Amino acid sequence: MSRVWIAALSGFALWAGSTASAQTLRIGVVGPMAFVQGEHTWHGATLAAEELNRAGGVLVGNQRYRIELVRVDTNEMTSVTDAATAVERAITAQRVDFLIGGFRSEAVLAMTEVAADYKKPFIITGAALDGILAGRVDRNYERFKYLFRVSPTKSSDLARTSLLLLGEVVQAVRRDLRIERPKVAILAERAAWADPLVETASRLIAAPPPQGYGAEVAGTWRPSATATDVTPELTAIQRAGAQVIFTVLSGPVGVPFGRDWGRLKIPAAAVGINVEAQQETWLKATDNLGAYVATLNTLAPAVAISPKTIPFISNFQARFKQFPIYTASGAYGALYILAEALNRAGTTAADAVVRALEATDYTGPAGRIVFDKTHDVTWGPGYTTGLGVQWIGGRMQAFWPRQWRVGNQTVSYAGVQPYQLPPWVVEAWRR
């Protein structure tokens, strides 16, 4: 806990007995609440709000504020218009002071236009598209300075991390199957955030080492983010002779992918991004057919990225009986970051809070968060990078970073185990 925050809480004993006089900060928590991505945004914010309120609330100047969360269901999976309308209603009718959350990039673009119109600080916790911040905050600062992102890392950084995971699997194919030039299929949902990942993956998969992987692109398939059946895409991938499937999936399509992939025993290892596979309900959701799927994740059981990681996971599971996905840790961290900024600003005035947010240096469950010049979360060793996880033996297990070398730094966490190819893939291709 920072010295600033300790100072913020130092008056708790005097305040605790007089909560009736406390003022209220209304925080709009926005997301698709009918889906796990929104549900976990709400859960993460709820956990942080409960902790902050129990500790005495937020000290702003000489006033203490109790946090009140306002649940804003954006329906953003299916309607960008609904999402923008929900945010405007939260600002004008529900009178929220600040906003956190958002998931679907196309919808978040629309929602942040509304937030900018009303000069409401909005900390994004779920949408990855680079252009939500880059090209807006840096080129039109006065209009878009109210926007920040704590999670996930932007699409181009997600591409870096997920391609590092892909590199682990390509090396496993070379080592265990003795295939020098593996074929990699790209399976990416039709969404704006996925476009740069597809472009970057297509280029690096085929590029020679050390810049690329020296592999072959077997083809690219783009199902809907809400597709309920990906059998046609998977059978086409099998016909293309791929040994690896690079997934770029954030929506509900991740579940039918895992179920169909395991049911058909597609002889290609699945790795990349699959948000549905980040949940502990993954195996049950896929009828136990999603074993061996690997995905980028923010957290993994028993892997301590920072001193706050394990306590956050334990408290979240005790409170909600689920393992937190990235929108949960993002919303949790966002509320603490906002509380610290309010304390530093000494006022709830939006422009002063923006300046305080720009000075953020906060270590949360997923790592250290420092904003860059576009108000985006910094990626890399010493900041936030994410984890690679795989479903092995009925549980989620981390396989990256494991002795990851960047310059003179080595990044590794206790509990990270080697990646394993699915046994039916080994059986199909071993020579």
Coordinates of C-alpha atoms in Angstrom, one line a residue:
M1 CA 0.0 0.0 0.0
S2 CA 1.4 3.4 -1.0
R3 CA 2.2 6.1 1.6
V4 CA -0.4 8.3 -0.1
W5 CA -3.1 5.7 0.4
I6 CA -2.1 5.0 4.0
A7 CA -2.5 8.8 4.6
A8 CA -5.9 8.6 2.9
L9 CA -7.1 6.0 5.4
S10 CA -5.4 7.5 8.5
G11 CA -8.6 9.3 9.6
F12 CA -10.7 6.1 9.6
A13 CA -11.1 5.8 13.3
L14 CA -12.6 9.3 13.6
W15 CA -14.9 8.8 10.6
A16 CA -16.0 5.2 11.3
G17 CA -18.6 6.2 13.9
S18 CA -20.2 8.9 11.8
T19 CA -21.0 7.3 8.4
A20 CA -24.3 9.1 8.3
S21 CA -22.4 12.3 7.5
A22 CA -20.4 10.8 4.7
Q23 CA -20.9 12.0 1.1
T24 CA -21.3 9.6 -1.8
L25 CA -19.3 9.0 -4.9
R26 CA -21.4 7.3 -7.6
I27 CA -19.4 5.1 -9.9
G28 CA -21.0 3.8 -13.0
V29 CA -19.9 0.2 -13.7
V30 CA -20.6 -0.5 -17.4
G31 CA -20.6 -3.8 -19.3
P32 CA -22.7 -6.5 -20.9
M33 CA -24.2 -7.8 -17.6
A34 CA -25.9 -10.8 -19.2
F35 CA -22.4 -12.2 -20.1
V36 CA -19.5 -13.2 -17.9
Q37 CA -17.4 -10.4 -19.2
G38 CA -19.8 -7.8 -17.7
E39 CA -20.7 -9.9 -14.7
H40 CA -17.0 -10.1 -13.6
T41 CA -16.6 -6.3 -14.2
W42 CA -19.4 -5.8 -11.7
H43 CA -18.0 -8.4 -9.3
G44 CA -14.4 -6.9 -9.4
A45 CA -15.8 -3.4 -8.8
T46 CA -18.0 -4.7 -6.0
L47 CA -15.1 -6.3 -4.2
A48 CA -13.0 -3.2 -4.3
A49 CA -15.9 -0.9 -3.2
E50 CA -16.7 -3.2 -0.3
E51 CA -13.0 -3.1 0.8
L52 CA -12.7 0.6 0.4
N53 CA -15.9 1.4 2.3
R54 CA -15.0 -1.0 5.1
A55 CA -11.6 0.9 5.4
G56 CA -13.4 4.2 5.7
G57 CA -14.2 5.2 2.2
V58 CA -12.2 7.7 0.1
L59 CA -10.7 10.9 1.6
V60 CA -10.9 13.8 -0.8
G61 CA -9.6 17.0 0.6
N62 CA -11.1 17.1 4.1
Q63 CA -14.2 15.2 3.2
R64 CA -14.8 11.4 3.3
Y65 CA -16.8 9.8 0.5
R66 CA -18.6 6.4 0.5
I67 CA -18.5 4.6 -2.8
E68 CA -21.9 3.7 -4.4
L69 CA -21.8 1.5 -7.5
V70 CA -24.3 2.0 -10.2
R71 CA -24.9 -1.1 -12.4
V72 CA -25.1 -0.1 -16.1
D73 CA -26.1 -2.9 -18.4
T74 CA -24.9 -1.8 -21.9
N75 CA -26.1 -4.8 -24.0
E76 CA -22.9 -4.0 -26.0
M77 CA -22.5 -7.6 -27.3
T78 CA -25.4 -7.0 -29.7
S79 CA -26.0 -3.2 -29.9
V80 CA -23.5 -0.3 -30.1
T81 CA -26.5 2.1 -29.9
D82 CA -27.8 0.5 -26.7
A83 CA -24.3 0.9 -25.2
A84 CA -24.0 4.6 -25.9
T85 CA -27.6 5.2 -24.7
A86 CA -26.9 3.3 -21.5
V87 CA -23.9 5.4 -20.7
E88 CA -25.7 8.7 -21.5
R89 CA -28.5 7.6 -19.2
A90 CA -26.1 6.8 -16.4
I91 CA -24.6 10.3 -16.7
T92 CA -27.7 12.3 -17.1
A93 CA -30.4 10.3 -15.2
Q94 CA -28.5 8.2 -12.7
R95 CA -26.0 11.0 -12.0
V96 CA -22.8 9.0 -11.9
D97 CA -19.6 10.9 -11.1
F98 CA -17.1 8.5 -12.8
L99 CA -17.3 5.5 -15.2
I100 CA -15.3 2.2 -15.3
G101 CA -15.8 -0.9 -17.4
G102 CA -16.7 -1.5 -21.1
F103 CA -15.9 -4.7 -23.1
R104 CA -16.7 -4.7 -26.8
S105 CA -14.3 -2.3 -28.5
E106 CA -16.8 -1.0 -31.1
A107 CA -19.3 -0.2 -28.3
V108 CA -16.6 1.3 -26.1
L109 CA -15.7 3.7 -28.9
A110 CA -19.3 5.0 -28.9
M111 CA -19.5 5.0 -25.1
T112 CA -16.3 7.0 -24.7
E113 CA -17.6 9.7 -27.2
V114 CA -20.5 10.2 -24.8
A115 CA -18.2 10.3 -21.8
A116 CA -16.0 12.9 -23.5
D117 CA -19.0 15.0 -24.4
Y118 CA -20.0 15.1 -20.7
K119 CA -16.3 15.4 -19.4
K120 CA -16.7 12.2 -17.3
P121 CA -13.5 10.3 -16.5
F122 CA -13.9 6.8 -17.8
I123 CA -11.4 4.0 -16.9
I124 CA -11.7 1.2 -19.4
T125 CA -11.3 -2.4 -18.1
G126 CA -12.2 -4.7 -20.9
A127 CA -11.7 -3.4 -24.5
A128 CA -8.4 -3.8 -26.3
L129 CA -8.6 -1.8 -29.6
D130 CA -5.5 0.5 -29.8
G131 CA -7.6 3.3 -31.4
I132 CA -9.8 3.8 -28.4
L133 CA -6.9 5.9 -26.9
A134 CA -4.1 6.2 -29.5
G135 CA -4.9 8.9 -32.0
R136 CA -7.5 10.4 -29.7
V137 CA -5.9 11.3 -26.3
D138 CA -2.6 12.2 -28.0
R139 CA -4.1 14.1 -30.9
N140 CA -7.1 15.7 -29.3
Y141 CA -6.2 15.9 -25.6
E142 CA -8.7 18.5 -24.5
R143 CA -11.6 16.3 -25.7
F144 CA -10.4 12.8 -24.9
K145 CA -8.2 13.4 -21.8
Y146 CA -10.9 11.8 -19.6
L147 CA -10.2 8.3 -21.0
F148 CA -7.8 5.8 -19.5
R149 CA -7.3 2.0 -19.8
V150 CA -6.1 -0.4 -17.1
S151 CA -7.0 -3.7 -18.8
P152 CA -6.4 -5.5 -21.0
T153 CA -3.2 -4.3 -22.7
K154 CA -4.1 -2.8 -26.1
S155 CA -4.5 -5.1 -29.2
S156 CA -0.9 -4.6 -30.4
D157 CA 0.4 -5.6 -27.0
L158 CA -2.0 -8.5 -26.8
A159 CA -0.6 -9.6 -30.1
R160 CA 2.9 -9.5 -28.7
T161 CA 2.0 -11.7 -25.7
S162 CA -0.3 -14.1 -27.6
L163 CA 2.4 -14.5 -30.2
L164 CA 4.9 -15.4 -27.5
L165 CA 2.5 -18.1 -26.4
L166 CA 2.2 -19.2 -30.0
G167 CA 6.0 -19.4 -30.1
E168 CA 6.0 -21.8 -27.2
V169 CA 3.6 -24.1 -29.1
V170 CA 5.4 -23.9 -32.4
Q171 CA 8.6 -24.9 -30.6
A172 CA 6.7 -27.9 -29.0
V173 CA 5.6 -29.0 -32.4
R174 CA 9.2 -28.8 -33.7
R175 CA 10.6 -30.6 -30.7
D176 CA 8.0 -33.3 -30.0
L177 CA 6.6 -33.9 -33.5
R178 CA 9.8 -33.2 -35.5
I179 CA 8.0 -30.9 -38.0
E180 CA 10.5 -28.2 -38.9
R181 CA 8.0 -25.9 -40.6
P182 CA 4.6 -26.2 -38.7
K183 CA 1.4 -25.0 -40.3
V184 CA -0.6 -22.5 -38.2
A185 CA -4.3 -21.7 -38.8
I186 CA -5.7 -18.4 -37.6
L187 CA -9.2 -18.5 -36.1
A188 CA -10.3 -15.0 -35.2
E189 CA -13.8 -13.6 -34.4
R190 CA -15.1 -10.9 -36.6
A191 CA -14.4 -7.9 -34.4
A192 CA -12.4 -4.7 -34.7
W193 CA -10.0 -5.5 -31.9
A194 CA -9.0 -8.8 -33.5
D195 CA -8.0 -7.2 -36.9
P196 CA -4.5 -6.0 -35.9
L197 CA -3.8 -9.4 -34.2
V198 CA -4.7 -11.2 -37.4
E199 CA -2.5 -8.9 -39.5
T200 CA 0.5 -9.2 -37.1
A201 CA 0.1 -12.9 -36.7
S202 CA -0.1 -13.5 -40.4
R203 CA 3.2 -11.6 -40.9
L204 CA 5.2 -13.0 -38.0
I205 CA 4.1 -16.7 -38.4
A206 CA 5.7 -16.8 -41.8
A207 CA 8.7 -14.5 -41.2
P208 CA 12.1 -16.2 -40.7
P209 CA 13.6 -16.3 -37.2
P210 CA 14.6 -14.4 -35.1
Q211 CA 11.9 -11.8 -36.1
G212 CA 9.3 -14.5 -36.9
Y213 CA 8.6 -18.2 -36.4
G214 CA 9.6 -19.7 -39.7
A215 CA 6.2 -21.5 -39.9
E216 CA 3.5 -21.5 -42.6
V217 CA 0.1 -19.8 -42.4
A218 CA -2.5 -22.5 -43.3
G219 CA -5.3 -20.0 -43.7
T220 CA -7.5 -17.5 -41.8
W221 CA -11.0 -18.1 -40.6
R222 CA -13.3 -15.4 -39.1
P223 CA -16.5 -16.7 -37.4
S224 CA -19.0 -14.5 -35.6
A225 CA -18.2 -13.6 -32.0
T226 CA -21.6 -15.1 -31.1
A227 CA -21.4 -18.2 -33.4
T228 CA -22.8 -21.4 -31.8
D229 CA -21.1 -23.9 -34.1
V230 CA -17.6 -23.7 -35.6
T231 CA -17.5 -27.2 -37.1
P232 CA -17.2 -25.9 -40.7
E233 CA -14.2 -23.8 -39.8
L234 CA -12.5 -26.6 -37.8
T235 CA -13.0 -29.2 -40.5
A236 CA -11.5 -26.8 -43.0
I237 CA -8.6 -26.2 -40.7
Q238 CA -8.1 -30.0 -40.5
R239 CA -8.2 -30.3 -44.3
A240 CA -5.6 -27.6 -44.5
G241 CA -3.1 -29.8 -42.5
A242 CA -2.5 -27.3 -39.6
Q243 CA -0.7 -28.5 -36.5
V244 CA -1.6 -25.4 -34.6
I245 CA -4.7 -23.1 -34.3
F246 CA -4.0 -19.5 -33.2
T247 CA -7.2 -18.3 -31.6
V248 CA -8.4 -14.7 -31.3
L249 CA -11.7 -15.1 -29.5
S250 CA -13.2 -12.9 -26.8
G251 CA -16.9 -13.6 -27.2
P252 CA -19.2 -16.5 -26.5
V253 CA -17.9 -18.3 -29.6
G254 CA -15.0 -19.5 -27.4
V255 CA -17.2 -22.2 -25.9
P256 CA -18.5 -23.9 -29.1
F257 CA -14.9 -23.7 -30.4
G258 CA -13.6 -25.7 -27.4
R259 CA -16.4 -28.1 -27.5
D260 CA -16.2 -28.8 -31.2
W261 CA -12.4 -28.9 -31.2
G262 CA -12.3 -31.6 -28.5
R263 CA -15.3 -33.6 -29.8
L264 CA -13.8 -33.8 -33.3
K265 CA -10.3 -34.3 -32.0
I266 CA -8.9 -31.8 -34.4
P267 CA -5.2 -32.7 -34.7
A268 CA -4.0 -29.1 -34.1
A269 CA -3.0 -27.6 -30.8
A270 CA -5.2 -24.5 -29.8
V271 CA -3.4 -21.5 -28.4
G272 CA -3.9 -17.7 -28.4
I273 CA -6.7 -15.7 -26.8
N274 CA -10.0 -17.4 -25.7
V275 CA -11.7 -15.4 -23.0
E276 CA -14.2 -18.1 -22.3
A277 CA -11.3 -20.5 -21.5
Q278 CA -10.1 -18.1 -18.8
Q279 CA -13.0 -19.1 -16.5
E280 CA -12.9 -22.0 -14.1
T281 CA -16.2 -23.2 -15.5
W282 CA -14.5 -23.8 -18.9
L283 CA -14.4 -27.7 -18.7
K284 CA -18.0 -27.9 -17.6
A285 CA -19.1 -25.4 -20.3
T286 CA -17.4 -27.5 -23.0
D287 CA -18.7 -30.9 -21.6
N288 CA -15.1 -31.7 -20.6
L289 CA -14.0 -31.4 -24.2
G290 CA -11.9 -28.3 -23.8
A291 CA -8.9 -29.9 -22.1
Y292 CA -5.5 -28.9 -23.4
V293 CA -6.8 -25.5 -24.8
A294 CA -4.3 -22.8 -24.1
T295 CA -5.0 -19.1 -23.8
L296 CA -3.6 -15.8 -22.7
N297 CA -4.9 -14.9 -19.3
T298 CA -4.4 -12.3 -16.6
L299 CA -4.3 -14.6 -13.6
A300 CA -3.8 -18.3 -12.8
P301 CA -4.3 -20.3 -9.6
A302 CA -1.4 -20.2 -7.2
V303 CA 0.7 -17.9 -9.4
A304 CA 1.7 -14.6 -7.6
I305 CA 2.4 -11.8 -10.1
S306 CA 2.5 -9.3 -7.2
P307 CA 1.8 -9.5 -3.5
K308 CA -1.8 -8.6 -4.2
T309 CA -2.5 -11.4 -6.6
I310 CA -3.3 -14.4 -4.3
P311 CA -5.3 -12.3 -1.8
F312 CA -7.4 -10.9 -4.6
I313 CA -8.1 -14.4 -6.1
S314 CA -8.9 -15.8 -2.7
N315 CA -11.2 -13.0 -1.7
F316 CA -12.9 -13.0 -5.1
Q317 CA -13.5 -16.8 -5.0
A318 CA -14.8 -16.6 -1.4
R319 CA -17.2 -13.8 -2.3
F320 CA -18.4 -15.0 -5.7
K321 CA -17.5 -18.7 -5.9
Q322 CA -15.8 -18.1 -9.3
F323 CA -12.3 -17.6 -10.6
P324 CA -11.9 -14.0 -11.8
I325 CA -11.3 -13.2 -15.5
Y326 CA -9.4 -10.1 -16.6
T327 CA -12.4 -7.8 -16.5
A328 CA -12.7 -8.6 -12.7
S329 CA -9.1 -7.8 -11.8
G330 CA -9.3 -4.7 -14.2
A331 CA -12.4 -3.3 -12.5
Y332 CA -10.9 -4.0 -9.0
G333 CA -7.7 -2.2 -9.9
A334 CA -9.5 0.6 -11.6
L335 CA -11.5 1.5 -8.5
Y336 CA -8.4 1.6 -6.3
I337 CA -6.6 3.7 -8.9
L338 CA -9.5 6.1 -9.0
A339 CA -9.6 6.3 -5.2
E340 CA -5.9 7.1 -5.0
A341 CA -6.2 9.7 -7.7
L342 CA -9.1 11.4 -5.9
N343 CA -7.1 11.5 -2.7
R344 CA -4.1 13.0 -4.5
A345 CA -6.3 15.5 -6.4
G346 CA -8.1 16.6 -3.2
T347 CA -11.2 17.3 -5.2
T348 CA -13.7 15.5 -7.4
A349 CA -13.4 18.1 -10.2
A350 CA -12.8 16.1 -13.4
D351 CA -9.8 17.9 -14.8
A352 CA -7.9 17.7 -11.5
V353 CA -8.7 14.0 -11.2
V354 CA -7.4 13.5 -14.8
R355 CA -4.1 15.1 -13.8
A356 CA -3.9 12.8 -10.8
L357 CA -4.7 9.7 -12.8
E358 CA -1.9 10.6 -15.2
A359 CA 0.5 10.3 -12.2
T360 CA -0.7 6.7 -11.4
D361 CA 1.9 4.2 -10.3
Y362 CA -0.1 1.4 -8.8
T363 CA 0.7 -2.3 -8.3
G364 CA -2.5 -4.4 -8.4
P365 CA -3.3 -8.1 -8.7
A366 CA -2.2 -8.3 -12.3
G367 CA 1.0 -6.2 -12.0
R368 CA 2.2 -2.6 -12.0
I369 CA 0.1 -0.1 -13.8
V370 CA 1.6 3.1 -15.2
F371 CA -0.1 5.1 -17.9
D372 CA 1.7 6.1 -21.1
K373 CA 1.1 9.4 -23.0
T374 CA -2.1 8.1 -24.5
H375 CA -3.4 7.1 -21.0
D376 CA -2.9 3.4 -21.9
V377 CA -1.5 0.8 -19.6
T378 CA 2.2 0.1 -20.1
W379 CA 3.1 -3.4 -21.3
G380 CA 6.4 -5.2 -20.7
P381 CA 8.7 -6.7 -18.0
G382 CA 8.2 -4.8 -14.7
Y383 CA 4.7 -3.7 -15.7
T384 CA 1.8 -5.9 -16.9
T385 CA 2.2 -8.7 -19.5
G386 CA -0.3 -11.4 -18.7
L387 CA 0.1 -15.2 -18.4
G388 CA -0.2 -18.2 -20.7
V389 CA -2.4 -20.9 -19.2
Q390 CA -3.5 -24.3 -20.3
W391 CA -6.1 -26.8 -19.1
I392 CA -4.2 -29.8 -17.8
G393 CA -5.5 -32.6 -15.5
G394 CA -8.8 -30.9 -14.9
R395 CA -7.4 -27.5 -13.9
M396 CA -5.9 -24.3 -15.2
Q397 CA -2.1 -24.3 -15.2
A398 CA 0.3 -21.5 -16.2
F399 CA 3.0 -22.2 -18.8
W400 CA 4.3 -18.7 -19.6
P401 CA 6.4 -16.6 -18.7
R402 CA 8.9 -19.2 -17.8
Q403 CA 12.5 -17.9 -18.0
W404 CA 11.4 -15.3 -20.5
R405 CA 14.4 -13.2 -21.4
V406 CA 14.1 -9.5 -22.5
G407 CA 17.4 -7.7 -22.7
N408 CA 19.1 -8.2 -19.4
Q409 CA 15.8 -9.1 -17.6
T410 CA 14.4 -12.6 -17.0
V411 CA 10.7 -12.9 -16.1
S412 CA 9.4 -16.0 -14.5
Y413 CA 6.9 -16.9 -11.7
A414 CA 6.8 -19.8 -9.3
G415 CA 4.3 -22.5 -10.3
V416 CA 4.7 -22.1 -14.1
Q417 CA 4.9 -25.5 -15.8
P418 CA 6.0 -26.5 -19.4
Y419 CA 3.4 -26.5 -22.2
Q420 CA 2.0 -29.9 -23.2
L421 CA 0.7 -30.9 -26.7
P422 CA -2.7 -32.6 -26.7
P423 CA -2.2 -36.4 -26.9
W424 CA -4.3 -36.9 -30.0
V425 CA -2.2 -34.2 -31.8
V426 CA 0.9 -36.1 -30.9
E427 CA -0.7 -39.4 -32.1
A428 CA -1.8 -37.9 -35.4
W429 CA 1.6 -36.2 -36.3
R430 CA 4.4 -38.1 -34.6
R431 CA 6.7 -39.6 -37.2

